[in-house]
Amino acid sequence: HVQLVESGGGSVEAGGSLRLSCVASESTPCMAWFRQAPGKEREGVARFDISYGDTDYADSVKGRFTISKDNAKNTLYLQMNSLKPEDTAMYYCAAQVLPPIYRSTWGPKDVGYWGQGTQVTVS
């Protein structure tokens, strides 16, 4: 079983930035970030394919968020800029995720392992 530990969440003003980190106990071919706001379903935010170095993003965060990975540290990052109140949610790291080459869209059912989450609040 893969263990995932997120960090970097916090409270920021609109327009601010945060960088989330996720340290994985072992490598998986594809990883992603999800988020879930109160009363809403968990949604995919950004996905990173290790094999091809390919990424894809939810339309709501394109141009503002950047996903990346440090292979030596086995750590996944999510750089979040120009944050909006609508970005307020619990953010979850995900491993063993369906790669973009198989399907252009993804959701929670395509995830094998989850982190505990880190809270992001934008006011």
mmCIF file of N, CA and C in Angstrom:
data_model
loop_
_atom_site.group_PDB
_atom_site.id
_atom_site.type_symbol
_atom_site.label_atom_id
_atom_site.label_comp_id
_atom_site.label_asym_id
_atom_site.label_seq_id
_atom_site.Cartn_x
_atom_site.Cartn_y
_atom_site.Cartn_z
ATOM 1 N N HIS A 1 0.826 -1.192 0.000
ATOM 2 C CA HIS A 1 0.000 0.000 0.000
ATOM 3 C C HIS A 1 0.869 1.254 0.000
ATOM 4 N N VAL A 2 0.465 2.219 -0.812
ATOM 5 C CA VAL A 2 1.179 3.473 -0.925
ATOM 6 C C VAL A 2 0.688 4.435 0.151
ATOM 7 N N GLN A 3 1.633 5.052 0.858
ATOM 8 C CA GLN A 3 1.297 6.067 1.840
ATOM 9 C C GLN A 3 1.639 7.443 1.284
ATOM 10 N N LEU A 4 0.723 8.394 1.448
ATOM 11 C CA LEU A 4 0.872 9.741 0.919
ATOM 12 C C LEU A 4 0.685 10.746 2.043
ATOM 13 N N VAL A 5 1.603 11.703 2.150
ATOM 14 C CA VAL A 5 1.542 12.720 3.191
ATOM 15 C C VAL A 5 1.587 14.096 2.553
ATOM 16 N N GLU A 6 0.483 14.845 2.672
ATOM 17 C CA GLU A 6 0.392 16.187 2.108
ATOM 18 C C GLU A 6 0.794 17.241 3.126
ATOM 19 N N SER A 7 1.251 18.389 2.611
ATOM 20 C CA SER A 7 1.554 19.544 3.443
ATOM 21 C C SER A 7 1.480 20.796 2.579
ATOM 22 N N GLY A 8 1.504 21.954 3.208
ATOM 23 C CA GLY A 8 1.542 23.213 2.488
ATOM 24 C C GLY A 8 0.243 23.987 2.453
ATOM 25 N N GLY A 9 -0.830 23.403 2.957
ATOM 26 C CA GLY A 9 -2.093 24.111 2.989
ATOM 27 C C GLY A 9 -2.087 25.230 4.011
ATOM 28 N N GLY A 10 -3.102 26.081 3.941
ATOM 29 C CA GLY A 10 -3.206 27.192 4.869
ATOM 30 C C GLY A 10 -4.271 28.170 4.434
ATOM 31 N N SER A 11 -4.291 29.330 5.078
ATOM 32 C CA SER A 11 -5.249 30.392 4.777
ATOM 33 C C SER A 11 -4.541 31.556 4.103
ATOM 34 N N VAL A 12 -5.076 31.995 2.966
ATOM 35 C CA VAL A 12 -4.491 33.110 2.225
ATOM 36 C C VAL A 12 -5.587 34.030 1.719
ATOM 37 N N GLU A 13 -5.199 35.255 1.397
ATOM 38 C CA GLU A 13 -6.131 36.199 0.795
ATOM 39 C C GLU A 13 -6.254 35.931 -0.695
ATOM 40 N N ALA A 14 -7.369 36.316 -1.280
ATOM 41 C CA ALA A 14 -7.565 36.165 -2.717
ATOM 42 C C ALA A 14 -6.417 36.819 -3.480
ATOM 43 N N GLY A 15 -5.938 36.122 -4.506
ATOM 44 C CA GLY A 15 -4.803 36.600 -5.277
ATOM 45 C C GLY A 15 -3.471 36.074 -4.797
ATOM 46 N N GLY A 16 -3.453 35.424 -3.653
ATOM 47 C CA GLY A 16 -2.235 34.885 -3.090
ATOM 48 C C GLY A 16 -1.845 33.548 -3.689
ATOM 49 N N SER A 17 -0.757 32.974 -3.164
ATOM 50 C CA SER A 17 -0.217 31.720 -3.681
ATOM 51 C C SER A 17 0.089 30.743 -2.559
ATOM 52 N N LEU A 18 0.020 29.462 -2.893
ATOM 53 C CA LEU A 18 0.419 28.389 -2.007
ATOM 54 C C LEU A 18 1.062 27.287 -2.837
ATOM 55 N N ARG A 19 1.955 26.528 -2.227
ATOM 56 C CA ARG A 19 2.517 25.348 -2.867
ATOM 57 C C ARG A 19 2.270 24.138 -1.981
ATOM 58 N N LEU A 20 1.521 23.185 -2.509
ATOM 59 C CA LEU A 20 1.242 21.954 -1.797
ATOM 60 C C LEU A 20 2.291 20.901 -2.138
ATOM 61 N N SER A 21 2.624 20.065 -1.169
ATOM 62 C CA SER A 21 3.580 18.986 -1.368
ATOM 63 C C SER A 21 2.961 17.664 -0.943
ATOM 64 N N CYS A 22 3.359 16.600 -1.608
ATOM 65 C CA CYS A 22 2.891 15.261 -1.281
ATOM 66 C C CYS A 22 4.066 14.297 -1.377
ATOM 67 N N VAL A 23 4.466 13.739 -0.250
ATOM 68 C CA VAL A 23 5.561 12.774 -0.210
ATOM 69 C C VAL A 23 4.977 11.368 -0.252
ATOM 70 N N ALA A 24 5.397 10.591 -1.243
ATOM 71 C CA ALA A 24 4.892 9.241 -1.425
ATOM 72 C C ALA A 24 5.890 8.204 -0.909
ATOM 73 N N SER A 25 5.372 7.133 -0.322
ATOM 74 C CA SER A 25 6.227 6.076 0.196
ATOM 75 C C SER A 25 6.843 5.241 -0.916
ATOM 76 N N GLU A 26 6.214 5.224 -2.086
ATOM 77 C CA GLU A 26 6.724 4.515 -3.238
ATOM 78 C C GLU A 26 6.163 5.133 -4.504
ATOM 79 N N SER A 27 6.826 4.881 -5.619
ATOM 80 C CA SER A 27 6.444 5.476 -6.888
ATOM 81 C C SER A 27 5.263 4.743 -7.526
ATOM 82 N N THR A 28 4.394 5.506 -8.197
ATOM 83 C CA THR A 28 3.350 4.950 -9.045
ATOM 84 C C THR A 28 3.389 5.697 -10.377
ATOM 85 N N PRO A 29 2.927 5.077 -11.479
ATOM 86 C CA PRO A 29 3.067 5.684 -12.810
ATOM 87 C C PRO A 29 2.398 7.043 -12.970
ATOM 88 N N CYS A 30 1.281 7.243 -12.301
ATOM 89 C CA CYS A 30 0.537 8.493 -12.454
ATOM 90 C C CYS A 30 0.002 8.954 -11.104
ATOM 91 N N MET A 31 0.106 10.255 -10.853
ATOM 92 C CA MET A 31 -0.383 10.840 -9.616
ATOM 93 C C MET A 31 -1.202 12.087 -9.931
ATOM 94 N N ALA A 32 -1.979 12.527 -8.947
ATOM 95 C CA ALA A 32 -2.870 13.659 -9.182
ATOM 96 C C ALA A 32 -3.211 14.370 -7.884
ATOM 97 N N TRP A 33 -3.769 15.568 -8.043
ATOM 98 C CA TRP A 33 -4.354 16.318 -6.942
ATOM 99 C C TRP A 33 -5.856 16.428 -7.156
ATOM 100 N N PHE A 34 -6.606 16.180 -6.096
ATOM 101 C CA PHE A 34 -8.048 16.369 -6.074
ATOM 102 C C PHE A 34 -8.393 17.399 -5.010
ATOM 103 N N ARG A 35 -9.623 17.894 -5.054
ATOM 104 C CA ARG A 35 -10.101 18.765 -3.991
ATOM 105 C C ARG A 35 -11.582 18.517 -3.749
ATOM 106 N N GLN A 36 -12.008 18.811 -2.529
ATOM 107 C CA GLN A 36 -13.403 18.643 -2.170
ATOM 108 C C GLN A 36 -13.826 19.776 -1.245
ATOM 109 N N ALA A 37 -14.785 20.566 -1.705
ATOM 110 C CA ALA A 37 -15.348 21.648 -0.910
ATOM 111 C C ALA A 37 -16.544 21.124 -0.124
ATOM 112 N N PRO A 38 -16.907 21.788 0.980
ATOM 113 C CA PRO A 38 -18.051 21.344 1.777
ATOM 114 C C PRO A 38 -19.323 21.227 0.947
ATOM 115 N N GLY A 39 -19.996 20.086 1.056
ATOM 116 C CA GLY A 39 -21.237 19.869 0.345
ATOM 117 C C GLY A 39 -21.083 19.527 -1.122
ATOM 118 N N LYS A 40 -19.852 19.390 -1.604
ATOM 119 C CA LYS A 40 -19.615 19.082 -3.009
ATOM 120 C C LYS A 40 -18.838 17.774 -3.160
ATOM 121 N N GLU A 41 -18.894 17.210 -4.357
ATOM 122 C CA GLU A 41 -18.176 15.980 -4.645
ATOM 123 C C GLU A 41 -16.695 16.257 -4.872
ATOM 124 N N ARG A 42 -15.881 15.251 -4.616
ATOM 125 C CA ARG A 42 -14.451 15.368 -4.858
ATOM 126 C C ARG A 42 -14.188 15.447 -6.360
ATOM 127 N N GLU A 43 -13.328 16.387 -6.771
ATOM 128 C CA GLU A 43 -13.060 16.599 -8.182
ATOM 129 C C GLU A 43 -11.564 16.611 -8.465
ATOM 130 N N GLY A 44 -11.198 16.155 -9.658
ATOM 131 C CA GLY A 44 -9.811 16.184 -10.076
ATOM 132 C C GLY A 44 -9.363 17.593 -10.407
ATOM 133 N N VAL A 45 -8.176 17.973 -9.952
ATOM 134 C CA VAL A 45 -7.619 19.299 -10.174
ATOM 135 C C VAL A 45 -6.489 19.262 -11.201
ATOM 136 N N ALA A 46 -5.522 18.378 -10.995
ATOM 137 C CA ALA A 46 -4.371 18.277 -11.882
ATOM 138 C C ALA A 46 -3.809 16.865 -11.834
ATOM 139 N N ARG A 47 -3.285 16.411 -12.968
ATOM 140 C CA ARG A 47 -2.777 15.045 -13.083
ATOM 141 C C ARG A 47 -1.405 15.057 -13.739
ATOM 142 N N PHE A 48 -0.506 14.204 -13.264
ATOM 143 C CA PHE A 48 0.865 14.123 -13.767
ATOM 144 C C PHE A 48 1.204 12.683 -14.098
ATOM 145 N N ASP A 49 1.596 12.441 -15.363
ATOM 146 C CA ASP A 49 1.979 11.111 -15.825
ATOM 147 C C ASP A 49 3.496 11.000 -15.826
ATOM 148 N N ILE A 50 4.029 10.096 -15.017
ATOM 149 C CA ILE A 50 5.474 9.940 -14.885
ATOM 150 C C ILE A 50 6.113 9.434 -16.177
ATOM 151 N N SER A 51 5.466 8.482 -16.842
ATOM 152 C CA SER A 51 6.032 7.836 -18.018
ATOM 153 C C SER A 51 6.295 8.816 -19.157
ATOM 154 N N TYR A 52 5.386 9.755 -19.377
ATOM 155 C CA TYR A 52 5.493 10.691 -20.491
ATOM 156 C C TYR A 52 5.765 12.131 -20.054
ATOM 157 N N GLY A 53 5.757 12.387 -18.758
ATOM 158 C CA GLY A 53 5.909 13.747 -18.271
ATOM 159 C C GLY A 53 4.748 14.631 -18.671
ATOM 160 N N ASP A 54 3.595 14.031 -18.916
ATOM 161 C CA ASP A 54 2.418 14.749 -19.388
ATOM 162 C C ASP A 54 1.565 15.210 -18.211
ATOM 163 N N THR A 55 0.887 16.331 -18.411
ATOM 164 C CA THR A 55 0.008 16.880 -17.386
ATOM 165 C C THR A 55 -1.325 17.295 -17.990
ATOM 166 N N ASP A 56 -2.353 17.320 -17.171
ATOM 167 C CA ASP A 56 -3.619 17.920 -17.565
ATOM 168 C C ASP A 56 -4.283 18.521 -16.336
ATOM 169 N N TYR A 57 -5.181 19.497 -16.586
ATOM 170 C CA TYR A 57 -5.763 20.290 -15.520
ATOM 171 C C TYR A 57 -7.258 20.463 -15.717
ATOM 172 N N ALA A 58 -7.940 20.656 -14.611
ATOM 173 C CA ALA A 58 -9.330 21.067 -14.679
ATOM 174 C C ALA A 58 -9.404 22.456 -15.300
ATOM 175 N N ASP A 59 -10.457 22.712 -16.067
ATOM 176 C CA ASP A 59 -10.594 24.004 -16.734
ATOM 177 C C ASP A 59 -10.563 25.169 -15.745
ATOM 178 N N SER A 60 -11.074 24.954 -14.557
ATOM 179 C CA SER A 60 -11.178 26.018 -13.569
ATOM 180 C C SER A 60 -9.830 26.484 -13.022
ATOM 181 N N VAL A 61 -8.759 25.685 -13.209
ATOM 182 C CA VAL A 61 -7.456 26.049 -12.661
ATOM 183 C C VAL A 61 -6.382 26.241 -13.718
ATOM 184 N N LYS A 62 -6.697 26.032 -14.983
ATOM 185 C CA LYS A 62 -5.715 26.191 -16.050
ATOM 186 C C LYS A 62 -5.153 27.609 -16.065
ATOM 187 N N GLY A 63 -3.834 27.701 -16.179
ATOM 188 C CA GLY A 63 -3.168 28.988 -16.185
ATOM 189 C C GLY A 63 -2.847 29.521 -14.812
ATOM 190 N N ARG A 64 -3.400 28.907 -13.763
ATOM 191 C CA ARG A 64 -3.157 29.350 -12.394
ATOM 192 C C ARG A 64 -2.411 28.310 -11.562
ATOM 193 N N PHE A 65 -2.684 27.032 -11.792
ATOM 194 C CA PHE A 65 -2.064 25.947 -11.033
ATOM 195 C C PHE A 65 -1.055 25.207 -11.909
ATOM 196 N N THR A 66 0.014 24.709 -11.291
ATOM 197 C CA THR A 66 1.019 23.923 -11.988
ATOM 198 C C THR A 66 1.379 22.693 -11.165
ATOM 199 N N ILE A 67 1.269 21.514 -11.765
ATOM 200 C CA ILE A 67 1.645 20.282 -11.096
ATOM 201 C C ILE A 67 3.037 19.872 -11.568
ATOM 202 N N SER A 68 3.854 19.360 -10.652
ATOM 203 C CA SER A 68 5.199 18.921 -10.979
ATOM 204 C C SER A 68 5.621 17.823 -10.015
ATOM 205 N N LYS A 69 6.739 17.171 -10.319
ATOM 206 C CA LYS A 69 7.211 16.078 -9.480
ATOM 207 C C LYS A 69 8.729 16.076 -9.388
ATOM 208 N N ASP A 70 9.245 15.861 -8.196
ATOM 209 C CA ASP A 70 10.665 15.664 -7.946
ATOM 210 C C ASP A 70 10.863 14.163 -7.779
ATOM 211 N N ASN A 71 11.373 13.507 -8.810
ATOM 212 C CA ASN A 71 11.501 12.058 -8.786
ATOM 213 C C ASN A 71 12.494 11.570 -7.727
ATOM 214 N N ALA A 72 13.564 12.325 -7.508
ATOM 215 C CA ALA A 72 14.566 11.938 -6.519
ATOM 216 C C ALA A 72 13.977 11.909 -5.119
ATOM 217 N N LYS A 73 13.083 12.850 -4.827
ATOM 218 C CA LYS A 73 12.452 12.931 -3.512
ATOM 219 C C LYS A 73 11.114 12.212 -3.464
ATOM 220 N N ASN A 74 10.665 11.700 -4.609
ATOM 221 C CA ASN A 74 9.359 11.045 -4.721
ATOM 222 C C ASN A 74 8.258 11.947 -4.157
ATOM 223 N N THR A 75 8.303 13.217 -4.565
ATOM 224 C CA THR A 75 7.384 14.218 -4.050
ATOM 225 C C THR A 75 6.625 14.896 -5.188
ATOM 226 N N LEU A 76 5.321 14.988 -5.038
ATOM 227 C CA LEU A 76 4.457 15.666 -5.990
ATOM 228 C C LEU A 76 4.121 17.050 -5.450
ATOM 229 N N TYR A 77 4.100 18.055 -6.338
ATOM 230 C CA TYR A 77 3.818 19.428 -5.942
ATOM 231 C C TYR A 77 2.627 19.983 -6.711
ATOM 232 N N LEU A 78 1.966 20.950 -6.094
ATOM 233 C CA LEU A 78 0.944 21.724 -6.772
ATOM 234 C C LEU A 78 1.171 23.187 -6.423
ATOM 235 N N GLN A 79 1.671 23.956 -7.395
ATOM 236 C CA GLN A 79 1.851 25.391 -7.225
ATOM 237 C C GLN A 79 0.548 26.076 -7.598
ATOM 238 N N MET A 80 -0.026 26.819 -6.662
ATOM 239 C CA MET A 80 -1.310 27.470 -6.862
ATOM 240 C C MET A 80 -1.116 28.982 -6.787
ATOM 241 N N ASN A 81 -1.369 29.663 -7.895
ATOM 242 C CA ASN A 81 -1.253 31.110 -7.970
ATOM 243 C C ASN A 81 -2.613 31.738 -8.244
ATOM 244 N N SER A 82 -2.715 33.029 -7.989
ATOM 245 C CA SER A 82 -3.956 33.776 -8.224
ATOM 246 C C SER A 82 -5.153 33.066 -7.616
ATOM 247 N N LEU A 83 -5.020 32.680 -6.371
ATOM 248 C CA LEU A 83 -6.063 31.911 -5.702
ATOM 249 C C LEU A 83 -7.347 32.716 -5.554
ATOM 250 N N LYS A 84 -8.462 32.013 -5.683
ATOM 251 C CA LYS A 84 -9.790 32.594 -5.567
ATOM 252 C C LYS A 84 -10.548 31.938 -4.418
ATOM 253 N N PRO A 85 -11.556 32.617 -3.870
ATOM 254 C CA PRO A 85 -12.369 31.987 -2.824
ATOM 255 C C PRO A 85 -12.962 30.650 -3.265
ATOM 256 N N GLU A 86 -13.251 30.506 -4.552
ATOM 257 C CA GLU A 86 -13.802 29.263 -5.080
ATOM 258 C C GLU A 86 -12.819 28.092 -4.988
ATOM 259 N N ASP A 87 -11.539 28.380 -4.755
ATOM 260 C CA ASP A 87 -10.533 27.336 -4.611
ATOM 261 C C ASP A 87 -10.511 26.746 -3.206
ATOM 262 N N THR A 88 -11.258 27.324 -2.291
ATOM 263 C CA THR A 88 -11.306 26.828 -0.920
ATOM 264 C C THR A 88 -11.819 25.394 -0.893
ATOM 265 N N ALA A 89 -11.016 24.488 -0.332
ATOM 266 C CA ALA A 89 -11.370 23.071 -0.299
ATOM 267 C C ALA A 89 -10.312 22.297 0.472
ATOM 268 N N MET A 90 -10.621 21.043 0.760
ATOM 269 C CA MET A 90 -9.613 20.106 1.225
ATOM 270 C C MET A 90 -8.952 19.513 -0.015
ATOM 271 N N TYR A 91 -7.638 19.596 -0.089
ATOM 272 C CA TYR A 91 -6.899 19.094 -1.237
ATOM 273 C C TYR A 91 -6.250 17.762 -0.898
ATOM 274 N N TYR A 92 -6.444 16.778 -1.772
ATOM 275 C CA TYR A 92 -5.960 15.424 -1.557
ATOM 276 C C TYR A 92 -4.971 15.002 -2.632
ATOM 277 N N CYS A 93 -3.884 14.404 -2.202
ATOM 278 C CA CYS A 93 -2.940 13.772 -3.108
ATOM 279 C C CYS A 93 -3.443 12.377 -3.448
ATOM 280 N N ALA A 94 -3.250 11.957 -4.689
ATOM 281 C CA ALA A 94 -3.719 10.657 -5.136
ATOM 282 C C ALA A 94 -2.627 9.924 -5.901
ATOM 283 N N ALA A 95 -2.532 8.626 -5.687
ATOM 284 C CA ALA A 95 -1.558 7.784 -6.377
ATOM 285 C C ALA A 95 -2.265 6.626 -7.074
ATOM 286 N N GLN A 96 -1.539 5.972 -7.985
ATOM 287 C CA GLN A 96 -2.093 4.909 -8.808
ATOM 288 C C GLN A 96 -3.346 5.432 -9.521
ATOM 289 N N VAL A 97 -3.147 6.500 -10.284
ATOM 290 C CA VAL A 97 -4.217 7.197 -10.980
ATOM 291 C C VAL A 97 -4.218 6.798 -12.462
ATOM 292 N N LEU A 98 -5.402 6.726 -13.057
ATOM 293 C CA LEU A 98 -5.516 6.432 -14.482
ATOM 294 C C LEU A 98 -4.752 7.484 -15.287
ATOM 295 N N PRO A 99 -3.794 7.084 -16.137
ATOM 296 C CA PRO A 99 -2.992 8.054 -16.893
ATOM 297 C C PRO A 99 -3.791 8.773 -17.980
ATOM 298 N N PRO A 100 -3.398 9.996 -18.349
ATOM 299 C CA PRO A 100 -4.111 10.750 -19.396
ATOM 300 C C PRO A 100 -4.186 10.024 -20.731
ATOM 301 N N ILE A 101 -3.190 9.197 -21.044
ATOM 302 C CA ILE A 101 -3.178 8.517 -22.334
ATOM 303 C C ILE A 101 -4.360 7.556 -22.479
ATOM 304 N N TYR A 102 -4.910 7.085 -21.372
ATOM 305 C CA TYR A 102 -6.044 6.174 -21.424
ATOM 306 C C TYR A 102 -7.375 6.900 -21.537
ATOM 307 N N ARG A 103 -7.491 8.042 -20.850
ATOM 308 C CA ARG A 103 -8.725 8.809 -20.890
ATOM 309 C C ARG A 103 -8.428 10.247 -20.487
ATOM 310 N N SER A 104 -9.063 11.197 -21.189
ATOM 311 C CA SER A 104 -8.777 12.612 -20.969
ATOM 312 C C SER A 104 -9.420 13.167 -19.705
ATOM 313 N N THR A 105 -10.425 12.488 -19.186
ATOM 314 C CA THR A 105 -11.072 12.911 -17.951
ATOM 315 C C THR A 105 -10.849 11.863 -16.870
ATOM 316 N N TRP A 106 -10.927 12.292 -15.632
ATOM 317 C CA TRP A 106 -10.721 11.375 -14.533
ATOM 318 C C TRP A 106 -11.486 11.832 -13.300
ATOM 319 N N GLY A 107 -11.701 10.878 -12.382
ATOM 320 C CA GLY A 107 -12.402 11.178 -11.151
ATOM 321 C C GLY A 107 -11.943 10.264 -10.032
ATOM 322 N N PRO A 108 -12.583 10.358 -8.868
ATOM 323 C CA PRO A 108 -12.182 9.556 -7.706
ATOM 324 C C PRO A 108 -12.150 8.052 -7.962
ATOM 325 N N LYS A 109 -13.003 7.552 -8.845
ATOM 326 C CA LYS A 109 -13.041 6.122 -9.140
ATOM 327 C C LYS A 109 -11.787 5.630 -9.840
ATOM 328 N N ASP A 110 -10.973 6.543 -10.360
ATOM 329 C CA ASP A 110 -9.751 6.196 -11.078
ATOM 330 C C ASP A 110 -8.515 6.232 -10.187
ATOM 331 N N VAL A 111 -8.705 6.321 -8.887
ATOM 332 C CA VAL A 111 -7.616 6.474 -7.922
ATOM 333 C C VAL A 111 -7.460 5.220 -7.076
ATOM 334 N N GLY A 112 -6.196 4.811 -6.849
ATOM 335 C CA GLY A 112 -5.925 3.662 -6.012
ATOM 336 C C GLY A 112 -5.622 3.993 -4.566
ATOM 337 N N TYR A 113 -4.932 5.118 -4.323
ATOM 338 C CA TYR A 113 -4.524 5.499 -2.974
ATOM 339 C C TYR A 113 -4.718 6.990 -2.746
ATOM 340 N N TRP A 114 -5.088 7.344 -1.508
ATOM 341 C CA TRP A 114 -5.341 8.732 -1.118
ATOM 342 C C TRP A 114 -4.485 9.158 0.060
ATOM 343 N N GLY A 115 -4.101 10.439 0.066
ATOM 344 C CA GLY A 115 -3.511 11.040 1.247
ATOM 345 C C GLY A 115 -4.599 11.498 2.198
ATOM 346 N N GLN A 116 -4.205 12.054 3.340
ATOM 347 C CA GLN A 116 -5.175 12.473 4.354
ATOM 348 C C GLN A 116 -5.779 13.840 4.069
ATOM 349 N N GLY A 117 -5.169 14.604 3.180
ATOM 350 C CA GLY A 117 -5.688 15.906 2.799
ATOM 351 C C GLY A 117 -5.019 17.056 3.517
ATOM 352 N N THR A 118 -5.016 18.225 2.873
ATOM 353 C CA THR A 118 -4.526 19.456 3.474
ATOM 354 C C THR A 118 -5.493 20.579 3.103
ATOM 355 N N GLN A 119 -5.889 21.375 4.089
ATOM 356 C CA GLN A 119 -6.925 22.380 3.898
ATOM 357 C C GLN A 119 -6.364 23.647 3.277
ATOM 358 N N VAL A 120 -7.063 24.158 2.262
ATOM 359 C CA VAL A 120 -6.748 25.440 1.638
ATOM 360 C C VAL A 120 -7.961 26.348 1.783
ATOM 361 N N THR A 121 -7.756 27.515 2.394
ATOM 362 C CA THR A 121 -8.835 28.469 2.594
ATOM 363 C C THR A 121 -8.439 29.812 1.990
ATOM 364 N N VAL A 122 -9.266 30.322 1.086
ATOM 365 C CA VAL A 122 -9.001 31.587 0.410
ATOM 366 C C VAL A 122 -10.138 32.548 0.728
ATOM 367 N N SER A 123 -9.800 33.721 1.237
ATOM 368 C CA SER A 123 -10.801 34.710 1.600
ATOM 369 C C SER A 123 -10.561 36.040 0.916
#
